[in-house]
mmCIF file of C-alpha atoms in Angstrom:
data_model
loop_
_atom_site.group_PDB
_atom_site.id
_atom_site.type_symbol
_atom_site.label_atom_id
_atom_site.label_comp_id
_atom_site.label_asym_id
_atom_site.label_seq_id
_atom_site.Cartn_x
_atom_site.Cartn_y
_atom_site.Cartn_z
ATOM 1 C CA HIS A 158 9.377 -37.784 4.387
ATOM 2 C CA PHE A 159 6.339 -40.054 4.007
ATOM 3 C CA SER A 160 2.913 -39.037 2.630
ATOM 4 C CA LYS A 161 1.022 -41.694 4.646
ATOM 5 C CA ILE A 162 0.712 -41.802 8.419
ATOM 6 C CA LEU A 163 3.281 -44.218 9.792
ATOM 7 C CA ALA A 164 3.508 -44.978 13.493
ATOM 8 C CA PRO A 165 6.761 -43.777 15.120
ATOM 9 C CA THR A 166 7.548 -47.381 16.121
ATOM 10 C CA GLU A 167 7.221 -48.480 12.477
ATOM 11 C CA ARG A 168 9.408 -45.635 11.193
ATOM 12 C CA SER A 169 12.006 -46.466 13.882
ATOM 13 C CA ARG A 170 12.180 -50.180 13.023
ATOM 14 C CA LEU A 171 15.814 -50.747 11.944
ATOM 15 C CA SER A 172 15.043 -53.773 9.773
ATOM 16 C CA ALA A 173 12.756 -51.613 7.579
ATOM 17 C CA TYR A 174 15.792 -49.979 5.937
ATOM 18 C CA ALA A 175 18.806 -51.457 4.185
ATOM 19 C CA LEU A 176 21.750 -50.284 2.102
ATOM 20 C CA GLY A 177 23.580 -52.825 -0.027
ATOM 21 C CA THR A 178 27.025 -52.825 1.595
ATOM 22 C CA GLN A 179 26.126 -50.847 4.735
ATOM 23 C CA GLY A 180 23.216 -53.020 5.918
ATOM 24 C CA SER A 181 20.650 -51.603 8.337
ATOM 25 C CA PRO A 182 21.181 -48.300 10.151
ATOM 26 C CA PHE A 183 22.334 -48.330 13.757
ATOM 27 C CA ARG A 184 19.644 -45.748 14.576
ATOM 28 C CA ALA A 185 16.294 -44.770 13.034
ATOM 29 C CA THR A 186 14.631 -41.839 14.778
ATOM 30 C CA ALA A 187 11.040 -40.875 13.980
ATOM 31 C CA GLN A 188 10.718 -37.116 13.537
ATOM 32 C CA GLY A 189 7.390 -35.306 13.486
ATOM 33 C CA ASP A 190 4.439 -37.132 11.934
ATOM 34 C CA SER A 191 5.992 -38.286 8.671
ATOM 35 C CA SER A 192 9.817 -38.261 8.706
ATOM 36 C CA VAL A 193 12.648 -40.458 9.892
ATOM 37 C CA LEU A 194 16.349 -39.749 10.449
ATOM 38 C CA LEU A 195 18.567 -42.714 9.549
ATOM 39 C CA GLU A 196 22.145 -43.016 10.850
ATOM 40 C CA TRP A 197 24.850 -45.520 9.902
ATOM 41 C CA LEU A 198 28.118 -46.096 11.760
ATOM 42 C CA LEU A 199 30.403 -46.751 8.802
ATOM 43 C CA PRO A 200 31.405 -43.930 6.455
ATOM 44 C CA PHE A 201 30.043 -43.847 2.918
ATOM 45 C CA ALA A 202 32.114 -43.550 -0.262
ATOM 46 C CA GLN A 203 32.816 -39.965 -1.256
ATOM 47 C CA PRO A 204 30.425 -38.613 -2.916
ATOM 48 C CA ALA A 205 28.137 -41.401 -4.031
ATOM 49 C CA TRP A 206 24.620 -42.277 -5.033
ATOM 50 C CA ILE A 207 23.137 -44.554 -2.391
ATOM 51 C CA HIS A 208 20.184 -46.881 -2.868
ATOM 52 C CA CYS A 209 18.206 -47.411 0.318
ATOM 53 C CA GLU A 210 15.607 -50.176 0.361
ATOM 54 C CA VAL A 211 12.553 -49.259 2.437
ATOM 55 C CA ARG A 212 9.893 -51.725 3.672
ATOM 56 C CA LEU A 213 7.293 -50.124 5.945
ATOM 57 C CA THR A 214 3.649 -50.800 6.763
ATOM 58 C CA ASP A 215 1.184 -47.950 7.321
ATOM 59 C CA SER A 216 -1.633 -47.905 9.895
ATOM 60 C CA ALA A 217 -4.056 -49.502 7.376
ATOM 61 C CA GLY A 218 -1.698 -52.434 6.763
ATOM 62 C CA ASN A 219 -0.508 -51.230 3.327
ATOM 63 C CA LEU A 220 3.086 -52.155 2.523
ATOM 64 C CA LEU A 221 5.522 -49.540 1.242
ATOM 65 C CA ASP A 222 8.243 -51.483 -0.564
ATOM 66 C CA THR A 223 10.495 -49.181 -2.546
ATOM 67 C CA THR A 224 14.061 -48.079 -3.160
ATOM 68 C CA VAL A 225 15.035 -44.497 -2.471
ATOM 69 C CA ARG A 226 18.013 -43.032 -4.318
ATOM 70 C CA LEU A 227 20.039 -40.547 -2.252
ATOM 71 C CA LEU A 228 23.121 -38.500 -3.042
ATOM 72 C CA HIS A 229 25.631 -38.642 -0.203
ATOM 73 C CA HIS A 230 28.199 -35.881 -0.017
ATOM 74 C CA PRO A 231 30.522 -36.107 3.014
ATOM 75 C CA TYR A 232 31.634 -33.160 5.103
ATOM 76 C CA GLU A 233 34.935 -31.564 4.132
ATOM 77 C CA PRO A 234 36.698 -28.855 6.177
ATOM 78 C CA GLY A 235 36.171 -25.421 4.659
ATOM 79 C CA GLN A 236 32.665 -26.087 3.334
ATOM 80 C CA ILE A 237 31.202 -23.639 5.826
ATOM 81 C CA LYS A 238 33.066 -20.346 6.244
ATOM 82 C CA ILE A 239 32.957 -17.557 8.816
ATOM 83 C CA THR A 240 32.400 -14.543 6.557
ATOM 84 C CA GLU A 241 31.516 -11.786 9.000
ATOM 85 C CA LEU A 242 31.772 -11.140 12.709
ATOM 86 C CA LEU A 243 30.412 -8.335 14.876
ATOM 87 C CA ALA A 244 32.203 -8.485 18.228
ATOM 88 C CA ASP A 245 31.753 -4.861 19.344
ATOM 89 C CA PRO A 246 28.244 -3.760 18.294
ATOM 90 C CA THR A 247 28.549 -0.239 19.757
ATOM 91 C CA PRO A 248 27.983 2.120 18.015
ATOM 92 C CA SER A 249 25.391 0.114 16.132
ATOM 93 C CA ALA A 250 25.546 1.853 12.733
ATOM 94 C CA GLY A 251 21.870 0.923 12.304
ATOM 95 C CA LEU A 252 22.300 -2.755 13.140
ATOM 96 C CA PRO A 253 21.076 -4.486 16.295
ATOM 97 C CA GLU A 254 23.378 -3.782 19.247
ATOM 98 C CA THR A 255 24.368 -7.417 19.772
ATOM 99 C CA GLU A 256 27.179 -9.658 18.645
ATOM 100 C CA MET A 257 26.763 -11.906 15.615
ATOM 101 C CA VAL A 258 28.676 -14.267 13.337
ATOM 102 C CA GLU A 259 27.797 -14.870 9.700
ATOM 103 C CA LEU A 260 28.345 -18.300 8.121
ATOM 104 C CA TYR A 261 28.424 -19.086 4.397
ATOM 105 C CA ASN A 262 28.045 -22.482 2.711
ATOM 106 C CA ALA A 263 30.773 -22.338 0.058
ATOM 107 C CA SER A 264 30.060 -25.858 -1.198
ATOM 108 C CA SER A 265 27.713 -26.930 -3.983
ATOM 109 C CA PHE A 266 25.693 -29.106 -1.567
ATOM 110 C CA ASP A 267 23.313 -28.328 1.272
ATOM 111 C CA VAL A 268 25.015 -29.020 4.622
ATOM 112 C CA SER A 269 23.341 -30.180 7.825
ATOM 113 C CA LEU A 270 24.701 -28.308 10.843
ATOM 114 C CA ARG A 271 23.803 -31.163 13.162
ATOM 115 C CA HIS A 272 26.833 -31.950 15.389
ATOM 116 C CA TRP A 273 28.626 -28.718 14.366
ATOM 117 C CA GLN A 274 30.023 -26.431 17.079
ATOM 118 C CA TRP A 275 30.911 -22.774 17.417
ATOM 119 C CA THR A 276 33.490 -21.747 20.043
ATOM 120 C CA ASP A 277 35.695 -18.924 21.245
ATOM 121 C CA GLY A 278 37.953 -21.358 23.123
ATOM 122 C CA GLN A 279 36.153 -20.650 26.417
ATOM 123 C CA THR A 280 32.547 -21.540 25.556
ATOM 124 C CA THR A 281 31.528 -24.182 23.020
ATOM 125 C CA VAL A 282 28.008 -24.129 21.620
ATOM 126 C CA PRO A 283 26.461 -26.966 19.574
ATOM 127 C CA LEU A 284 24.585 -25.706 16.543
ATOM 128 C CA PRO A 285 20.960 -26.774 16.150
ATOM 129 C CA ASP A 286 19.839 -29.389 13.650
ATOM 130 C CA THR A 287 19.294 -27.159 10.622
ATOM 131 C CA VAL A 288 20.387 -27.210 6.981
ATOM 132 C CA LEU A 289 22.449 -24.424 5.412
ATOM 133 C CA ALA A 290 21.701 -24.455 1.687
ATOM 134 C CA ALA A 291 24.546 -24.316 -0.838
ATOM 135 C CA GLY A 292 25.581 -20.726 -1.546
ATOM 136 C CA HIS A 293 23.530 -19.308 1.333
ATOM 137 C CA TYR A 294 24.331 -17.333 4.482
ATOM 138 C CA LEU A 295 23.185 -17.839 8.078
ATOM 139 C CA LEU A 296 23.665 -15.598 11.111
ATOM 140 C CA LEU A 297 24.496 -17.009 14.529
ATOM 141 C CA VAL A 298 23.259 -14.607 17.211
ATOM 142 C CA PRO A 299 22.513 -14.634 20.947
ATOM 143 C CA ALA A 300 19.036 -16.133 21.476
ATOM 144 C CA ALA A 301 17.667 -12.928 23.016
ATOM 145 C CA SER A 302 18.478 -10.949 19.829
ATOM 146 C CA THR A 303 17.094 -13.375 17.221
ATOM 147 C CA THR A 304 14.057 -11.204 16.425
ATOM 148 C CA ALA A 305 16.229 -8.097 15.979
ATOM 149 C CA TRP A 306 18.451 -9.850 13.391
ATOM 150 C CA GLN A 307 15.700 -11.620 11.390
ATOM 151 C CA PRO A 308 15.050 -8.689 9.000
ATOM 152 C CA TYR A 309 18.709 -8.803 7.887
ATOM 153 C CA SER A 310 19.269 -12.489 7.177
ATOM 154 C CA PRO A 311 18.149 -15.970 8.176
ATOM 155 C CA CYS A 312 19.463 -16.465 11.691
ATOM 156 C CA ILE A 313 19.665 -18.906 14.562
ATOM 157 C CA GLY A 314 19.628 -17.787 18.180
ATOM 158 C CA LEU A 315 22.038 -19.653 20.457
ATOM 159 C CA THR A 316 21.241 -19.792 24.170
ATOM 160 C CA ASN A 317 24.798 -20.350 25.428
ATOM 161 C CA TRP A 318 26.423 -17.556 23.410
ATOM 162 C CA PRO A 319 30.225 -17.214 23.826
ATOM 163 C CA SER A 320 31.016 -13.656 24.895
ATOM 164 C CA LEU A 321 33.332 -12.178 22.272
ATOM 165 C CA ASN A 322 36.145 -9.904 23.414
ATOM 166 C CA ASN A 323 35.900 -6.446 21.836
ATOM 167 C CA GLU A 324 39.658 -5.950 21.345
ATOM 168 C CA THR A 325 40.940 -9.302 20.071
ATOM 169 C CA ASP A 326 39.857 -12.928 20.107
ATOM 170 C CA MET A 327 39.840 -16.109 18.078
ATOM 171 C CA VAL A 328 36.750 -18.102 17.109
ATOM 172 C CA TRP A 329 36.373 -21.531 15.529
ATOM 173 C CA LEU A 330 33.694 -23.419 13.675
ATOM 174 C CA THR A 331 34.099 -27.190 13.909
ATOM 175 C CA GLY A 332 32.398 -29.768 11.728
ATOM 176 C CA PRO A 333 30.588 -32.945 12.773
ATOM 177 C CA ASP A 334 33.851 -34.878 13.109
ATOM 178 C CA GLY A 335 35.465 -32.218 15.329
ATOM 179 C CA ARG A 336 37.789 -30.929 12.612
ATOM 180 C CA ASN A 337 38.106 -27.183 12.126
ATOM 181 C CA SER A 338 35.975 -25.964 9.220
ATOM 182 C CA ASP A 339 36.995 -22.329 9.618
ATOM 183 C CA SER A 340 38.495 -20.003 12.203
ATOM 184 C CA LEU A 341 39.015 -16.297 12.566
ATOM 185 C CA ARG A 342 41.413 -14.218 14.664
ATOM 186 C CA TYR A 343 40.194 -10.653 14.880
ATOM 187 C CA GLN A 344 41.492 -7.380 16.305
ATOM 188 C CA SER A 345 39.830 -4.039 16.931
ATOM 189 C CA GLN A 346 42.329 -2.345 14.543
ATOM 190 C CA TRP A 347 40.797 -3.928 11.415
#
């Protein structure tokens, strides 16, 4: 995040960023008015402090020449857990009458859900680009019921919601590399 106004073309200039052994990113995507998302192809050491050299010029011609220190913590299966599931919301018992899945970040690091997927084996839904803070919960709900669930917990509405079977089903949460982070087989006899 930058405090000065930087043109999107300047923030997206690959040669403006460099990591010692990783070189320049393969993609730099300007986001909003003052942020950039940097992506490298090669994996980083696990976990590691990374020093990123930044050389950008703002709209007034001022040079930003600095080093940013970042803590990289790679994804590991099991960091995000499925902790609750509501497949048959009737009777509602005071809750919204829609399906939902609760996720929990069991790690000690915030985790970006970018490139994560939620599936019932029939329908696979990519999760939006959001961050689940360490030790926090997040509800996944059908998009049409987002407002109904907001008083209970932070939630994200998904437009292509997989229809959960009321009697029995299996659901999976896959991480950014496609590996299973958590799964749950449920039955109505619980």
